C-alpha cells in the first residue's frame, strides 16, 4: 500500500478494495486496470462479465489509515470504484466508519457510480444518526464528456462539505456541466499510447 503517490491532488492512496468494471467511455484506458493486469493483480480485463473475478475486498487493509500518524489527504480506492455494485453494504459501512473515525486525515472518494454513492451515503447517514458526511470525507464523481454531466446531480443530493469532480480524461466539451455546489474540479486529458 503506497505511503506516497504521484497523483498531484492527493498525498497517499488507500485501497480497501481493488478491481472494477467499465461503465462509460472514460474507462476505456483505465490506469488502474493497466497496472493491475501488468502486475498480475487481475487476470482478466475489467469488463462487466469479469467483474466477479476482478472486484476484491481487502479487509486486512481497513486499519491502515489509523496507523498513519501524520495527517494526509488520502485517495480512497484509486485501484477500484468503492461504489461498484459488487461491493456489499456491510463492507461499505466498515470503510465509511474508518473514514469517519480517523478524522485527522482527509479522505477523497471518487466514483463513476454516483447514483449508488448517493443512495448508500444517505442511508449510512440515517443509520449512523448523522446529518451530514463528516467534514474530513470528500465525495466526488468522474465526468468525461457532456453525456455524463448528470453524475454531478447525484453528488449534489449528498450533504457533504466538499463535493468534487474529476473531469478526466476530458474526452470532449462539457457545456452542460453545472458547478453549483461543487467545491473542487480536477481537469486533465488522456495520456499514454493511443490517447484520445
Backbone as numpy.savetxt, mean C-alpha at the origin, in Angstrom:
# Nx Ny Nz CAx CAy CAz Cx Cy Cz
14.43 -8.03 5.92 13.58 -6.86 5.92 14.48 -5.63 5.92
14.36 -4.75 4.94 15.30 -3.65 4.84 15.14 -2.62 5.96
16.29 -2.27 6.55 16.32 -1.17 7.50 16.15 0.14 6.75
16.71 0.22 5.55 16.66 1.43 4.73 16.09 1.05 3.36
15.67 2.06 2.62 15.16 1.83 1.28 15.62 2.96 0.36
15.70 2.68 -0.93 16.07 3.70 -1.91 14.87 4.53 -2.34
13.68 4.19 -1.88 12.48 4.95 -2.24 12.57 6.32 -1.56
12.51 7.38 -2.33 12.78 8.72 -1.82 11.78 9.24 -0.80
10.55 8.79 -0.86 9.52 9.37 -0.02 9.28 8.60 1.28
10.18 7.68 1.60 10.03 6.91 2.83 11.41 6.55 3.37
11.47 6.06 4.60 12.75 5.69 5.20 13.01 4.19 5.14
11.98 3.40 5.39 12.12 1.94 5.48 10.88 1.30 4.88
10.98 0.00 4.65 9.78 -0.74 4.25 9.58 -1.90 5.21
8.32 -2.25 5.36 7.90 -3.35 6.25 6.88 -4.15 5.48
7.13 -5.44 5.32 6.27 -6.28 4.48 5.66 -7.41 5.28
4.55 -7.13 6.01 3.86 -8.21 6.71 3.17 -9.18 5.75
3.04 -8.80 4.48 2.59 -9.71 3.44 3.48 -9.49 2.22
3.53 -10.47 1.35 4.21 -10.33 0.06 3.33 -10.96 -1.01
3.58 -10.54 -2.25 2.83 -11.08 -3.38 1.56 -10.31 -3.65
1.08 -10.42 -4.86 -0.09 -9.64 -5.28 -0.63 -10.24 -6.57
-1.61 -9.55 -7.16 -2.08 -9.86 -8.51 -2.47 -8.56 -9.17
-2.30 -8.50 -10.46 -2.48 -7.26 -11.21 -3.96 -6.91 -11.38
-4.25 -5.59 -11.22 -5.64 -5.14 -11.31 -5.85 -4.03 -12.34
-4.78 -3.39 -12.82 -4.94 -2.28 -13.76 -3.64 -2.05 -14.52
-3.64 -1.18 -15.54 -2.46 -1.00 -16.38 -1.19 -0.58 -15.63
-1.32 0.10 -14.51 -0.15 0.49 -13.74 0.61 -0.68 -13.17
-0.01 -1.84 -13.15 0.62 -3.05 -12.61 1.48 -3.78 -13.64
1.41 -3.40 -14.89 2.04 -4.18 -15.96 3.52 -4.44 -15.73
4.24 -3.44 -15.24 5.68 -3.59 -15.01 5.99 -3.40 -13.52
5.28 -4.10 -12.69 5.39 -3.96 -11.24 6.82 -4.29 -10.77
7.44 -3.32 -10.06 8.81 -3.54 -9.58 8.84 -4.66 -8.54
7.80 -4.76 -7.71 7.77 -5.79 -6.67 7.70 -7.18 -7.30
6.89 -7.33 -8.34 6.82 -8.63 -9.03 8.17 -8.98 -9.65
8.80 -8.00 -10.30 10.10 -8.24 -10.93 11.13 -8.72 -9.91
11.21 -8.03 -8.76 12.15 -8.43 -7.72 11.81 -9.80 -7.15
10.52 -10.02 -6.89 10.09 -11.28 -6.29 10.40 -12.47 -7.20
10.17 -12.32 -8.48 10.48 -13.41 -9.43 11.99 -13.57 -9.58
12.72 -12.46 -9.65 14.18 -12.53 -9.82 14.84 -13.27 -8.67
14.40 -13.01 -7.45 15.03 -13.61 -6.28 14.32 -14.87 -5.78
13.36 -15.37 -6.57 12.72 -16.65 -6.25 11.72 -16.61 -5.12
11.29 -15.43 -4.71 10.28 -15.35 -3.64 8.90 -15.71 -4.17
8.67 -15.43 -5.45 7.47 -15.90 -6.15 7.94 -16.81 -7.27
7.17 -17.83 -7.53 7.52 -18.77 -8.61 6.71 -18.50 -9.87
5.58 -17.79 -9.72 4.66 -17.58 -10.83 4.40 -16.10 -11.03
4.10 -15.68 -12.27 3.75 -14.28 -12.53 2.55 -13.85 -11.67
2.48 -12.57 -11.38 1.44 -12.04 -10.49 0.14 -11.79 -11.25
-0.44 -12.83 -11.77 -1.73 -12.75 -12.44 -2.82 -13.12 -11.42
-4.06 -12.76 -11.69 -5.14 -13.15 -10.77 -5.21 -14.66 -10.57
-4.93 -15.44 -11.62 -4.99 -16.90 -11.52 -3.94 -17.46 -10.56
-2.83 -16.75 -10.38 -1.74 -17.22 -9.53 -1.75 -16.59 -8.15
-2.74 -15.78 -7.85 -2.74 -15.02 -6.59 -2.65 -15.92 -5.36
-3.36 -17.03 -5.35 -3.34 -17.90 -4.17 -1.95 -18.43 -3.88
-1.15 -18.63 -4.91 0.22 -19.11 -4.71 1.17 -17.98 -4.35
0.87 -16.77 -4.77 1.80 -15.65 -4.60 1.57 -14.80 -3.35
0.34 -14.67 -2.90 0.06 -13.82 -1.74 0.35 -14.62 -0.47
1.31 -14.13 0.30 1.79 -14.85 1.48 1.76 -13.93 2.70
1.22 -14.43 3.81 1.22 -13.70 5.08 2.52 -14.02 5.82
3.07 -13.03 6.49 4.32 -13.20 7.25 4.11 -12.74 8.69
3.39 -13.51 9.50 3.14 -13.09 10.89 4.41 -12.91 11.70
5.49 -13.60 11.32 6.76 -13.45 12.03 7.35 -12.04 11.89
6.84 -11.26 10.96 7.33 -9.89 10.74 6.51 -8.83 11.48
5.43 -9.23 12.11 4.55 -8.25 12.74 5.24 -7.46 13.85
6.20 -8.03 14.54 6.87 -7.35 15.64 8.01 -6.44 15.23
8.37 -6.42 13.96 9.52 -5.66 13.51 9.45 -4.16 13.82
8.36 -3.46 13.52 8.34 -2.02 13.81 8.59 -1.68 15.28
8.15 -2.53 16.18 8.37 -2.27 17.61 9.85 -2.36 17.96
10.62 -3.11 17.19 12.06 -3.24 17.45 12.86 -2.07 16.90
12.28 -1.30 15.98 12.97 -0.13 15.44 12.77 1.02 16.42
13.82 1.40 17.11 13.71 2.39 18.20 13.60 3.83 17.70
14.35 4.17 16.66 14.31 5.53 16.13 13.07 5.71 15.26
12.33 6.81 15.44 11.15 7.05 14.60 11.52 7.08 13.12
10.66 6.52 12.31 10.89 6.52 10.88 9.57 6.48 10.13
9.65 6.84 8.87 8.51 6.73 7.96 8.63 5.39 7.27
7.58 4.56 7.39 7.64 3.17 6.94 6.59 2.90 5.85
7.07 2.51 4.69 6.19 2.08 3.60 5.74 0.66 3.95
4.47 0.51 4.25 3.91 -0.77 4.67 3.45 -1.56 3.45
4.07 -2.70 3.25 3.79 -3.62 2.14 4.24 -3.09 0.78
5.51 -2.73 0.70 6.07 -2.32 -0.59 6.14 -3.49 -1.57
6.08 -4.72 -1.05 6.17 -5.91 -1.89 4.83 -6.65 -2.01
3.75 -5.91 -1.81 2.42 -6.49 -1.87 1.40 -5.36 -1.93
0.15 -5.70 -1.78 -0.93 -4.73 -1.59 -1.66 -5.20 -0.34
-1.51 -4.46 0.75 -2.08 -4.87 2.03 -3.58 -5.14 1.94
-4.25 -4.50 0.99 -5.69 -4.67 0.87 -6.09 -5.62 -0.26
-5.18 -6.50 -0.63 -5.51 -7.56 -1.59 -6.65 -8.39 -1.02
-7.52 -8.83 -1.87 -8.72 -9.56 -1.44 -8.41 -10.89 -0.74
-7.21 -11.44 -0.92 -6.86 -12.70 -0.26 -6.28 -12.51 1.15
-6.09 -11.29 1.56 -5.57 -11.05 2.91 -6.76 -10.97 3.87
-6.86 -11.91 4.81 -8.04 -11.97 5.67 -8.13 -10.80 6.65
-9.36 -10.50 7.02 -9.64 -9.38 7.92 -8.92 -9.55 9.26
-8.88 -10.75 9.80 -8.22 -10.91 11.10 -6.73 -10.62 11.00
-6.12 -10.87 9.85 -4.71 -10.52 9.68 -4.55 -9.01 9.49
-5.45 -8.40 8.72 -5.43 -6.94 8.59 -5.55 -6.28 9.97
-6.40 -6.84 10.83 -6.53 -6.31 12.19 -5.19 -6.31 12.90
-4.45 -7.38 12.77 -3.15 -7.48 13.43 -2.18 -6.42 12.91
-2.17 -6.20 11.59 -1.28 -5.20 10.99 -1.69 -3.80 11.44
-2.98 -3.47 11.35 -3.42 -2.14 11.75 -3.24 -1.91 13.25
-3.40 -2.94 14.06 -3.17 -2.79 15.49 -1.70 -2.49 15.78
-0.79 -3.11 15.04 0.64 -2.79 15.20 0.88 -1.33 14.85
0.34 -0.88 13.73 0.56 0.50 13.31 0.01 1.49 14.34
-1.15 1.19 14.89 -1.76 2.07 15.88 -0.97 2.08 17.19
-0.40 0.95 17.55 0.30 0.82 18.82 1.70 1.41 18.78
2.42 1.17 17.69 3.80 1.65 17.58 3.77 3.03 16.94
3.29 4.00 17.72 2.98 5.32 17.16 4.16 6.27 17.05
5.36 5.81 17.35 6.54 6.67 17.12 6.88 6.71 15.62
6.38 5.74 14.86 6.62 5.69 13.42 5.41 6.23 12.65
5.67 6.70 11.44 4.60 7.01 10.49 4.54 5.82 9.52
3.36 5.27 9.35 3.16 4.14 8.44 2.42 4.63 7.20
2.94 4.30 6.03 2.32 4.68 4.76 1.78 3.42 4.10
0.47 3.36 3.94 -0.18 2.20 3.32 -0.71 2.66 1.96
-0.22 2.02 0.90 -0.59 2.37 -0.47 -1.28 1.17 -1.11
-2.43 1.41 -1.74 -3.19 0.32 -2.34 -3.73 0.70 -3.72
-3.93 -0.30 -4.53 -4.69 -0.14 -5.77 -6.12 -0.66 -5.57
-6.45 -0.97 -4.34 -7.78 -1.48 -3.98 -8.40 -0.60 -2.89
-8.57 0.69 -3.18 -9.05 1.60 -2.13 -10.48 1.34 -1.69
-11.29 0.67 -2.53 -12.64 0.35 -2.09 -12.60 -0.66 -0.95
-11.68 -1.63 -1.05 -11.54 -2.59 0.06 -10.91 -1.90 1.27
-9.93 -1.04 1.03 -9.31 -0.30 2.13 -10.37 0.49 2.90
-11.20 1.23 2.18 -12.21 2.06 2.84 -13.18 1.21 3.66
-13.69 0.15 3.07 -14.63 -0.72 3.79 -13.99 -1.33 5.03
-12.77 -1.83 4.87 -12.09 -2.45 6.00 -11.80 -1.42 7.10
-11.19 -0.28 6.74 -10.78 0.70 7.75 -11.98 1.25 8.50
-13.07 1.54 7.81 -14.26 2.04 8.49 -14.78 1.01 9.49
-14.76 -0.25 9.13 -15.17 -1.32 10.04 -14.20 -1.45 11.21
-12.90 -1.39 10.94 -11.87 -1.48 11.99 -12.04 -0.35 13.00
-12.28 0.85 12.50 -12.48 1.98 13.41 -13.67 1.75 14.33
-14.76 1.25 13.76 -15.96 0.97 14.56 -15.66 -0.09 15.60
-15.02 -1.17 15.19 -14.72 -2.26 16.13 -13.73 -1.85 17.20
-12.87 -0.88 16.92 -11.88 -0.41 17.90 -12.39 0.80 18.70
-13.58 1.29 18.36 -14.14 2.43 19.07 -13.39 3.73 18.78
-12.87 3.85 17.57 -12.10 5.04 17.18 -12.90 5.89 16.21
-12.73 7.21 16.30 -13.42 8.11 15.39 -12.65 8.38 14.12
-11.34 8.12 14.15 -10.49 8.37 12.99 -9.27 7.46 13.06
-8.62 7.32 11.94 -7.39 6.54 11.86 -6.34 7.26 12.70
-5.54 6.53 13.48 -4.47 7.19 14.25 -3.61 8.07 13.34
-3.18 9.20 13.85 -2.50 10.21 13.01 -1.16 9.75 12.46
-0.59 8.70 13.00 0.68 8.20 12.48 0.50 7.23 11.30
-0.74 6.98 10.91 -1.01 6.08 9.77 -1.52 6.93 8.61
-0.81 6.89 7.51 -1.18 7.59 6.29 -1.75 6.58 5.31
-2.82 6.94 4.63 -3.45 6.02 3.68 -3.43 6.61 2.28
-3.08 5.77 1.29 -2.97 6.26 -0.07 -3.43 5.25 -1.09
-3.60 5.76 -2.31 -3.96 4.89 -3.43 -3.17 5.30 -4.66
-3.01 4.37 -5.57 -2.28 4.59 -6.83 -3.25 4.92 -7.95
-2.87 5.87 -8.77 -3.67 6.29 -9.92 -2.71 6.46 -11.09
-2.90 5.69 -12.17 -1.95 5.74 -13.27 -2.43 6.50 -14.50
-3.73 6.71 -14.63 -4.26 7.50 -15.74 -5.67 7.96 -15.36
-6.30 8.70 -16.24 -7.58 9.32 -15.90 -8.69 8.32 -15.60
-8.59 7.13 -16.16 -9.64 6.12 -15.91 -9.73 5.75 -14.43
-8.63 5.86 -13.69 -8.57 5.38 -12.32 -8.62 6.49 -11.28
-8.96 7.71 -11.68 -9.00 8.82 -10.71 -10.08 8.62 -9.64
-11.08 7.81 -9.93 -12.14 7.53 -8.95 -11.63 6.83 -7.70
-10.43 6.25 -7.77 -9.87 5.63 -6.57 -9.73 6.64 -5.43
-9.47 7.89 -5.77 -9.34 8.93 -4.74 -10.65 9.13 -3.99
-11.79 8.90 -4.64 -13.08 9.06 -3.97 -13.23 8.06 -2.82
-12.76 6.84 -3.02 -12.81 5.84 -1.94 -11.92 6.27 -0.77
-10.77 6.82 -1.09 -9.85 7.28 -0.06 -10.48 8.39 0.78
-11.21 9.28 0.13 -11.85 10.40 0.84 -12.93 9.95 1.82
-13.41 8.73 1.70 -14.44 8.21 2.64 -13.85 7.93 4.02
-12.53 7.84 4.11 -11.86 7.41 5.34 -11.45 8.63 6.17
-11.81 8.67 7.44 -11.36 9.77 8.31 -9.90 9.55 8.73
-8.99 10.16 7.99 -7.56 9.99 8.24 -6.88 11.34 8.03
-5.86 11.63 8.82 -5.18 12.93 8.73 -4.46 13.12 7.41
-3.77 12.09 6.94 -3.00 12.22 5.70 -3.49 11.19 4.69
-4.10 11.72 3.62 -4.46 10.91 2.45 -3.46 11.26 1.37
-2.92 10.24 0.71 -1.94 10.53 -0.34 -2.21 9.72 -1.59
-1.70 10.24 -2.69 -1.83 9.58 -3.98 -0.45 9.30 -4.55
-0.32 8.16 -5.17 0.86 7.84 -5.95 0.43 7.85 -7.41
0.74 8.92 -8.10 0.39 9.02 -9.52 1.63 8.56 -10.29
1.87 7.26 -10.18 3.00 6.63 -10.84 2.75 5.14 -10.97
3.12 4.55 -12.06 3.66 5.26 -13.20 2.55 6.08 -13.88
2.83 7.34 -14.10 1.85 8.19 -14.76 1.84 7.82 -16.24
0.79 7.12 -16.65 0.70 6.61 -18.01 -0.10 7.51 -18.94
-0.62 8.60 -18.41 -1.38 9.54 -19.22 -1.83 10.69 -18.36
-2.45 11.70 -18.99 -2.93 12.85 -18.23 -4.05 12.45 -17.28
-4.21 13.23 -16.22 -5.24 12.95 -15.21 -6.11 14.20 -14.98
-6.76 14.71 -16.04 -7.52 15.94 -15.89 -8.72 15.83 -14.95
-9.22 14.63 -14.71 -10.37 14.45 -13.81 -9.97 14.29 -12.36
-8.69 14.31 -12.06 -8.23 14.06 -10.70 -8.60 15.22 -9.77
-9.41 14.91 -8.77 -9.85 15.87 -7.75 -8.94 15.71 -6.54
-8.23 16.77 -6.20 -7.29 16.71 -5.08 -7.89 17.19 -3.77
-9.20 17.41 -3.75 -9.86 17.81 -2.51 -9.64 16.74 -1.44
-9.14 17.15 -0.29 -8.92 16.23 0.81 -7.65 15.40 0.71
-6.87 15.63 -0.32 -5.61 14.89 -0.52 -4.47 15.77 -0.01
-3.64 15.21 0.86 -2.58 16.00 1.46 -1.23 15.90 0.78
-1.05 14.86 -0.03 0.27 14.58 -0.55 0.15 13.82 -1.86
0.91 14.19 -2.88 0.88 13.50 -4.17 2.31 13.18 -4.59
2.53 11.93 -4.94 3.81 11.47 -5.46 3.59 11.28 -6.96
4.47 11.83 -7.79 4.33 11.69 -9.24 5.61 11.10 -9.82
5.44 10.31 -10.87 6.61 9.76 -11.54 6.22 8.98 -12.77
7.15 8.90 -13.68 6.94 8.12 -14.89 7.35 6.68 -14.66
7.28 5.92 -15.72 7.71 4.52 -15.67 9.16 4.46 -16.12
9.93 3.58 -15.52 11.32 3.46 -15.88 11.65 2.01 -16.24
12.87 1.78 -16.63 13.30 0.43 -16.97 13.09 0.11 -18.43
13.58 -1.06 -18.88 13.45 -1.46 -20.27 11.99 -1.49 -20.72
11.71 -0.94 -21.88 10.36 -0.96 -22.43 9.38 -0.03 -21.74
9.89 0.98 -21.01 8.98 1.88 -20.31 8.00 2.52 -21.28
6.80 2.79 -20.75 5.76 3.40 -21.58 5.83 4.91 -21.44
